[in-house]
Amino acid sequence: MRQYLQLLWIVGPVVACLAGCSGQPGESDDDSDGLPGTGGSGQNPPTGNAGTQPVAGAGMSSGGVSSAGSGNVSGGSPGASGMPGASGSAPVAGSGGGAGNPNQKAIPDFKFPAPSGADQKISSSREVDDFDGKMGRFIGDGDLGSGGNGEGQDPLFVIQAGGSLKNVILGAPAADGVHCEGSCTIENVWWEDVGEDAITLEGSSSSNVYRITGGGARKAADKVIQHNGGGTLFVKNFLVEDFGKLYRSCGNCGDQYERHSEFDTIVANGMKSVLAGVNENYGDSAKFVNIFADITMKICERYQANDSGDDPVSLGAGADGTYCIYGPGDVAFH
């Protein structure tokens, strides 16, 4: 009997505790024990999605999945004392996601448009003042129909000083594209297959202002924008693909000028290209904000130019704050 009473004295509290003891992991609704939470309990967050590599274009997810296009990783589902998910790999700039590292921004969804109506052939340069192409496709014919990229070709369109060209698609062949005789506005113009150059900027005045807004160009074996005159160029919301240089201040023209350029919201796809080439010895400058470029590209290259026709000499590439102006937050590589 004494042994039976001793056993009952030991087993009784154990049975009572099994029925109602608190403070065990996973049983309490209070995360004050410091264990990682999943929203209401003190359990560890589920594994498998914390800190995963984001997918470009995906939106933000909870549970530790990285937000695409951002430099941050969101934490686990909220809990009173839950710990965030582990940090993931560096995200690639995508078309979705929230704010984060300034050089990991959402890439604008620029696309080449479909033309309207039948192709319109141009056999000699067409001079325009203010021309709206209504999204028609224009192609070179006759003397403008060689389809090559050699120097000295005539353009399809010549914009008179102070004029504009908008809502035009230039197909192939495109000869020497578009020339501006002075200040001009080019809006929503697309080059499907650049010939010699897409745009040539002329005019000697330092007060010339050239504005290119919207549109895009692709398949440029050499340059997209050739700046031969003086003044300042502004390019905004532009798509460029498979090209040599987006912009080049002429490196060996007979008449040289100080030239300036600013680029805002440029999507540049392709490999081993240069966004802008400027002439250091003539005081050029190129400024960049909201640039989305292939990781193999140079953003800005400086040259020692001349007026004798000789090949210019490269002086190096990269931001310097004077001739090539941009910071880490201005460029997102993809």
GROMACS .gro file of C-alpha atoms in nm:
model
  334
    1MET     CA    1   0.000   0.000   0.000
    2ARG     CA    2   0.284   0.242   0.082
    3GLN     CA    3   0.449   0.178  -0.257
    4TYR     CA    4   0.115   0.234  -0.435
    5LEU     CA    5   0.064   0.572  -0.259
    6GLN     CA    6   0.418   0.683  -0.351
    7LEU     CA    7   0.358   0.601  -0.719
    8LEU     CA    8   0.027   0.789  -0.717
    9TRP     CA    9   0.202   1.092  -0.560
   10ILE     CA   10   0.453   1.100  -0.851
   11VAL     CA   11   0.218   1.026  -1.146
   12GLY     CA   12  -0.064   1.261  -1.046
   13PRO     CA   13   0.108   1.595  -1.115
   14VAL     CA   14   0.239   1.464  -1.449
   15VAL     CA   15  -0.110   1.375  -1.567
   16ALA     CA   16  -0.241   1.713  -1.453
   17CYS     CA   17   0.036   1.896  -1.634
   18LEU     CA   18  -0.033   1.708  -1.958
   19ALA     CA   19  -0.389   1.826  -1.936
   20GLY     CA   20  -0.325   2.198  -1.888
   21CYS     CA   21   0.039   2.321  -1.861
   22SER     CA   22   0.109   2.636  -2.071
   23GLY     CA   23   0.427   2.796  -2.205
   24GLN     CA   24   0.521   2.512  -2.445
   25PRO     CA   25   0.639   2.608  -2.796
   26GLY     CA   26   0.359   2.610  -3.050
   27GLU     CA   27   0.080   2.622  -2.798
   28SER     CA   28   0.068   2.986  -2.690
   29ASP     CA   29  -0.100   3.271  -2.882
   30ASP     CA   30   0.165   3.503  -2.739
   31ASP     CA   31   0.494   3.553  -2.928
   32SER     CA   32   0.658   3.713  -2.628
   33ASP     CA   33   0.881   3.410  -2.586
   34GLY     CA   34   1.102   3.550  -2.863
   35LEU     CA   35   1.064   3.259  -3.104
   36PRO     CA   36   1.009   3.350  -3.472
   37GLY     CA   37   0.640   3.381  -3.549
   38THR     CA   38   0.421   3.313  -3.850
   39GLY     CA   39   0.147   3.559  -3.769
   40GLY     CA   40  -0.010   3.439  -3.445
   41SER     CA   41   0.203   3.160  -3.303
   42GLY     CA   42   0.561   3.135  -3.198
   43GLN     CA   43   0.651   2.873  -3.457
   44ASN     CA   44   0.941   2.913  -3.695
   45PRO     CA   45   0.838   3.055  -4.034
   46PRO     CA   46   0.804   2.800  -4.312
   47THR     CA   47   1.118   2.737  -4.512
   48GLY     CA   48   1.152   2.739  -4.889
   49ASN     CA   49   1.045   3.088  -4.992
   50ALA     CA   50   1.242   3.319  -4.765
   51GLY     CA   51   1.494   3.522  -4.958
   52THR     CA   52   1.435   3.353  -5.293
   53GLN     CA   53   1.561   3.500  -5.620
   54PRO     CA   54   1.295   3.740  -5.753
   55VAL     CA   55   1.156   3.697  -6.100
   56ALA     CA   56   1.152   4.005  -6.324
   57GLY     CA   57   0.801   4.130  -6.364
   58ALA     CA   58   0.664   3.959  -6.054
   59GLY     CA   59   0.490   4.153  -5.785
   60MET     CA   60   0.561   4.165  -5.413
   61SER     CA   61   0.491   3.859  -5.200
   62SER     CA   62   0.502   3.803  -4.829
   63GLY     CA   63   0.670   3.517  -4.646
   64GLY     CA   64   1.022   3.634  -4.723
   65VAL     CA   65   0.998   3.642  -5.104
   66SER     CA   66   1.198   3.925  -5.257
   67SER     CA   67   1.004   4.198  -5.431
   68ALA     CA   68   1.100   4.201  -5.803
   69GLY     CA   69   1.274   4.514  -5.914
   70SER     CA   70   1.365   4.610  -5.558
   71GLY     CA   71   1.676   4.577  -5.352
   72ASN     CA   72   1.485   4.469  -5.043
   73VAL     CA   73   1.352   4.137  -4.927
   74SER     CA   74   1.019   4.142  -4.751
   75GLY     CA   75   0.995   3.960  -4.424
   76GLY     CA   76   0.791   3.662  -4.313
   77SER     CA   77   0.422   3.699  -4.244
   78PRO     CA   78   0.373   3.951  -3.966
   79GLY     CA   79   0.375   3.832  -3.608
   80ALA     CA   80   0.415   4.014  -3.280
   81SER     CA   81   0.776   3.912  -3.262
   82GLY     CA   82   0.821   3.718  -3.586
   83MET     CA   83   1.155   3.750  -3.760
   84PRO     CA   84   1.182   3.849  -4.128
   85GLY     CA   85   1.291   3.601  -4.392
   86ALA     CA   86   1.657   3.568  -4.480
   87SER     CA   87   1.809   3.806  -4.728
   88GLY     CA   88   1.796   3.682  -5.088
   89SER     CA   89   2.013   3.723  -5.394
   90ALA     CA   90   2.040   4.062  -5.563
   91PRO     CA   91   1.723   4.111  -5.767
   92VAL     CA   92   1.716   4.192  -6.135
   93ALA     CA   93   1.530   4.506  -6.236
   94GLY     CA   94   1.187   4.396  -6.344
   95SER     CA   95   0.855   4.539  -6.448
   96GLY     CA   96   0.699   4.498  -6.108
   97GLY     CA   97   0.777   4.520  -5.740
   98GLY     CA   98   0.809   4.795  -5.491
   99ALA     CA   99   1.067   5.054  -5.401
  100GLY     CA  100   1.409   4.952  -5.282
  101ASN     CA  101   1.763   5.001  -5.392
  102PRO     CA  102   1.754   5.306  -5.621
  103ASN     CA  103   1.938   5.125  -5.902
  104GLN     CA  104   1.683   4.841  -5.905
  105LYS     CA  105   1.378   5.010  -6.052
  106ALA     CA  106   1.086   4.876  -6.249
  107ILE     CA  107   1.170   4.871  -6.621
  108PRO     CA  108   0.919   5.068  -6.831
  109ASP     CA  109   0.723   4.851  -7.070
  110PHE     CA  110   0.816   5.020  -7.398
  111LYS     CA  111   0.723   4.827  -7.715
  112PHE     CA  112   0.744   4.886  -8.088
  113PRO     CA  113   0.396   4.964  -8.228
  114ALA     CA  114   0.219   4.809  -8.524
  115PRO     CA  115   0.189   5.039  -8.828
  116SER     CA  116  -0.140   5.176  -8.951
  117GLY     CA  117  -0.239   5.127  -9.316
  118ALA     CA  118  -0.022   5.036  -9.613
  119ASP     CA  119   0.349   5.122  -9.632
  120GLN     CA  120   0.427   5.459  -9.785
  121LYS     CA  121   0.734   5.483 -10.009
  122ILE     CA  122   0.965   5.785 -10.017
  123SER     CA  123   1.207   5.815 -10.311
  124SER     CA  124   1.346   6.161 -10.228
  125SER     CA  125   1.391   6.344  -9.898
  126ARG     CA  126   1.065   6.493  -9.773
  127GLU     CA  127   1.092   6.835  -9.608
  128VAL     CA  128   0.844   6.890  -9.328
  129ASP     CA  129   0.754   7.166  -9.086
  130ASP     CA  130   0.498   7.002  -8.858
  131PHE     CA  131   0.414   6.653  -8.977
  132ASP     CA  132   0.192   6.390  -8.814
  133GLY     CA  133   0.235   6.051  -8.976
  134LYS     CA  134  -0.065   5.901  -8.790
  135MET     CA  135   0.141   5.587  -8.716
  136GLY     CA  136   0.197   5.506  -9.082
  137ARG     CA  137   0.512   5.319  -9.191
  138PHE     CA  138   0.744   5.503  -9.432
  139ILE     CA  139   1.018   5.325  -9.625
  140GLY     CA  140   1.291   5.434  -9.865
  141ASP     CA  141   1.255   5.372 -10.235
  142GLY     CA  142   1.463   5.448 -10.544
  143ASP     CA  143   1.774   5.646 -10.443
  144LEU     CA  144   1.675   5.603 -10.076
  145GLY     CA  145   1.617   5.231 -10.104
  146SER     CA  146   1.966   5.083 -10.084
  147GLY     CA  147   1.919   4.956  -9.729
  148GLY     CA  148   2.287   5.001  -9.644
  149ASN     CA  149   2.448   5.190  -9.356
  150GLY     CA  150   2.722   5.367  -9.551
  151GLU     CA  151   2.799   5.735  -9.496
  152GLY     CA  152   2.659   6.013  -9.715
  153GLN     CA  153   2.304   5.892  -9.764
  154ASP     CA  154   2.009   6.130  -9.777
  155PRO     CA  155   1.736   6.118  -9.511
  156LEU     CA  156   1.373   6.021  -9.554
  157PHE     CA  157   1.258   6.330  -9.361
  158VAL     CA  158   1.415   6.675  -9.317
  159ILE     CA  159   1.261   6.875  -9.033
  160GLN     CA  160   1.293   7.247  -9.085
  161ALA     CA  161   1.431   7.454  -8.796
  162GLY     CA  162   1.165   7.486  -8.530
  163GLY     CA  163   0.954   7.207  -8.682
  164SER     CA  164   0.829   6.872  -8.558
  165LEU     CA  165   0.776   6.514  -8.666
  166LYS     CA  166   0.545   6.280  -8.476
  167ASN     CA  167   0.365   5.946  -8.494
  168VAL     CA  168   0.586   5.799  -8.766
  169ILE     CA  169   0.727   5.449  -8.814
  170LEU     CA  170   1.035   5.421  -9.035
  171GLY     CA  171   1.067   5.076  -9.184
  172ALA     CA  172   1.348   4.925  -9.388
  173PRO     CA  173   1.518   5.063  -9.585
  174ALA     CA  174   1.538   5.388  -9.388
  175ALA     CA  175   1.843   5.554  -9.557
  176ASP     CA  176   1.975   5.826  -9.321
  177GLY     CA  177   1.654   5.848  -9.123
  178VAL     CA  178   1.562   6.198  -9.007
  179HIS     CA  179   1.760   6.525  -9.019
  180CYS     CA  180   1.687   6.832  -8.807
  181GLU     CA  181   1.807   7.158  -8.963
  182GLY     CA  182   1.794   7.333  -8.626
  183SER     CA  183   1.584   7.312  -8.313
  184CYS     CA  184   1.323   7.040  -8.358
  185THR     CA  185   1.076   6.814  -8.180
  186ILE     CA  186   1.055   6.443  -8.257
  187GLU     CA  187   0.767   6.269  -8.082
  188ASN     CA  188   0.666   5.902  -8.092
  189VAL     CA  189   0.883   5.818  -8.393
  190TRP     CA  190   1.008   5.458  -8.433
  191TRP     CA  191   1.293   5.317  -8.642
  192GLU     CA  192   1.242   4.947  -8.707
  193ASP     CA  193   1.577   4.901  -8.884
  194VAL     CA  194   1.818   5.197  -8.870
  195GLY     CA  195   2.011   5.260  -9.189
  196GLU     CA  196   2.311   5.497  -9.171
  197ASP     CA  197   2.187   5.685  -8.862
  198ALA     CA  198   1.839   5.732  -8.721
  199ILE     CA  199   1.862   6.106  -8.640
  200THR     CA  200   2.113   6.372  -8.740
  201LEU     CA  201   2.109   6.705  -8.556
  202GLU     CA  202   2.229   7.005  -8.759
  203GLY     CA  203   2.242   7.381  -8.702
  204SER     CA  204   2.532   7.586  -8.570
  205SER     CA  205   2.356   7.787  -8.298
  206SER     CA  206   2.445   7.709  -7.938
  207SER     CA  207   2.084   7.789  -7.848
  208ASN     CA  208   1.942   7.503  -8.056
  209VAL     CA  209   1.719   7.271  -7.856
  210TYR     CA  210   1.635   6.925  -7.986
  211ARG     CA  211   1.369   6.719  -7.809
  212ILE     CA  212   1.307   6.350  -7.868
  213THR     CA  213   1.015   6.215  -7.668
  214GLY     CA  214   0.883   5.860  -7.686
  215GLY     CA  215   0.962   5.625  -7.972
  216GLY     CA  216   1.257   5.398  -8.023
  217ALA     CA  217   1.513   5.253  -8.261
  218ARG     CA  218   1.670   4.914  -8.324
  219LYS     CA  219   1.920   4.740  -8.552
  220ALA     CA  220   2.163   5.032  -8.570
  221ALA     CA  221   2.501   4.899  -8.677
  222ASP     CA  222   2.659   5.229  -8.571
  223LYS     CA  223   2.481   5.533  -8.426
  224VAL     CA  224   2.120   5.616  -8.351
  225ILE     CA  225   2.159   5.992  -8.285
  226GLN     CA  226   2.438   6.184  -8.458
  227HIS     CA  227   2.490   6.535  -8.315
  228ASN     CA  228   2.675   6.749  -8.572
  229GLY     CA  229   2.541   7.095  -8.484
  230GLY     CA  230   2.552   7.295  -8.163
  231GLY     CA  231   2.301   7.319  -7.881
  232THR     CA  232   2.138   7.079  -7.638
  233LEU     CA  233   1.952   6.751  -7.689
  234PHE     CA  234   1.685   6.612  -7.455
  235VAL     CA  235   1.577   6.248  -7.492
  236LYS     CA  236   1.297   6.106  -7.276
  237ASN     CA  237   1.105   5.776  -7.269
  238PHE     CA  238   1.302   5.607  -7.546
  239LEU     CA  239   1.362   5.240  -7.632
  240VAL     CA  240   1.682   5.136  -7.809
  241GLU     CA  241   1.781   4.782  -7.905
  242ASP     CA  242   2.068   4.616  -8.091
  243PHE     CA  243   2.278   4.926  -8.157
  244GLY     CA  244   2.633   5.063  -8.156
  245LYS     CA  245   2.586   5.402  -7.988
  246LEU     CA  246   2.264   5.570  -7.888
  247TYR     CA  247   2.425   5.916  -7.911
  248ARG     CA  248   2.748   6.054  -8.049
  249SER     CA  249   2.870   6.411  -8.046
  250CYS     CA  250   3.057   6.429  -8.375
  251GLY     CA  251   3.418   6.336  -8.320
  252ASN     CA  252   3.575   6.471  -8.639
  253CYS     CA  253   3.339   6.719  -8.807
  254GLY     CA  254   3.493   7.014  -8.990
  255ASP     CA  255   3.294   7.252  -8.769
  256GLN     CA  256   3.297   7.158  -8.403
  257TYR     CA  257   3.078   7.290  -8.121
  258GLU     CA  258   3.017   7.248  -7.754
  259ARG     CA  259   2.726   7.006  -7.729
  260HIS     CA  260   2.513   6.897  -7.436
  261SER     CA  261   2.266   6.613  -7.393
  262GLU     CA  262   2.030   6.481  -7.128
  263PHE     CA  263   1.873   6.135  -7.117
  264ASP     CA  264   1.575   6.049  -6.898
  265THR     CA  265   1.404   5.709  -6.884
  266ILE     CA  266   1.591   5.513  -7.147
  267VAL     CA  267   1.551   5.137  -7.192
  268ALA     CA  268   1.859   5.003  -7.370
  269ASN     CA  269   1.874   4.638  -7.473
  270GLY     CA  270   2.161   4.467  -7.650
  271MET     CA  271   2.523   4.391  -7.576
  272LYS     CA  272   2.848   4.587  -7.565
  273SER     CA  273   2.694   4.913  -7.678
  274VAL     CA  274   2.757   5.272  -7.563
  275LEU     CA  275   2.476   5.505  -7.465
  276ALA     CA  276   2.665   5.829  -7.529
  277GLY     CA  277   2.999   5.946  -7.666
  278VAL     CA  278   3.106   6.304  -7.583
  279ASN     CA  279   3.405   6.522  -7.669
  280GLU     CA  280   3.594   6.627  -7.360
  281ASN     CA  281   3.816   6.879  -7.539
  282TYR     CA  282   3.513   7.071  -7.670
  283GLY     CA  283   3.337   7.086  -7.333
  284ASP     CA  284   3.052   6.843  -7.408
  285SER     CA  285   2.837   6.690  -7.139
  286ALA     CA  286   2.586   6.405  -7.113
  287LYS     CA  287   2.355   6.365  -6.815
  288PHE     CA  288   2.161   6.048  -6.733
  289VAL     CA  289   1.867   5.965  -6.504
  290ASN     CA  290   1.637   5.661  -6.497
  291ILE     CA  291   1.853   5.450  -6.728
  292PHE     CA  292   1.785   5.077  -6.777
  293ALA     CA  293   2.080   4.926  -6.960
  294ASP     CA  294   2.224   4.586  -7.042
  295ILE     CA  295   2.500   4.505  -6.796
  296THR     CA  296   2.758   4.483  -7.077
  297MET     CA  297   2.703   4.843  -7.188
  298LYS     CA  298   2.910   5.154  -7.131
  299ILE     CA  299   2.694   5.444  -7.020
  300CYS     CA  300   2.922   5.727  -7.131
  301GLU     CA  301   3.257   5.744  -7.312
  302ARG     CA  302   3.482   6.052  -7.341
  303TYR     CA  303   3.687   6.138  -7.651
  304GLN     CA  304   3.958   6.371  -7.772
  305ALA     CA  305   3.788   6.497  -8.087
  306ASN     CA  306   3.920   6.701  -8.380
  307ASP     CA  307   3.807   6.903  -8.684
  308SER     CA  308   4.050   6.745  -8.929
  309GLY     CA  309   3.858   6.428  -9.007
  310ASP     CA  310   4.093   6.201  -8.814
  311ASP     CA  311   3.960   5.927  -8.591
  312PRO     CA  312   3.891   6.062  -8.240
  313VAL     CA  313   4.079   5.911  -7.946
  314SER     CA  314   3.896   5.753  -7.654
  315LEU     CA  315   3.992   5.899  -7.315
  316GLY     CA  316   3.797   5.653  -7.104
  317ALA     CA  317   3.445   5.573  -6.990
  318GLY     CA  318   3.239   5.621  -6.676
  319ALA     CA  319   3.091   5.898  -6.465
  320ASP     CA  320   3.317   6.192  -6.385
  321GLY     CA  321   3.066   6.459  -6.281
  322THR     CA  322   3.164   6.700  -6.559
  323TYR     CA  323   3.141   6.536  -6.901
  324CYS     CA  324   2.958   6.215  -6.805
  325ILE     CA  325   2.709   6.296  -6.532
  326TYR     CA  326   2.525   6.021  -6.342
  327GLY     CA  327   2.537   5.833  -6.014
  328PRO     CA  328   2.470   5.474  -5.898
  329GLY     CA  329   2.102   5.550  -5.843
  330ASP     CA  330   2.057   5.675  -6.200
  331VAL     CA  331   2.136   5.347  -6.378
  332ALA     CA  332   1.977   5.004  -6.335
  333PHE     CA  333   2.156   4.724  -6.517
  334HIS     CA  334   1.976   4.413  -6.637
   0.00000   0.00000   0.00000
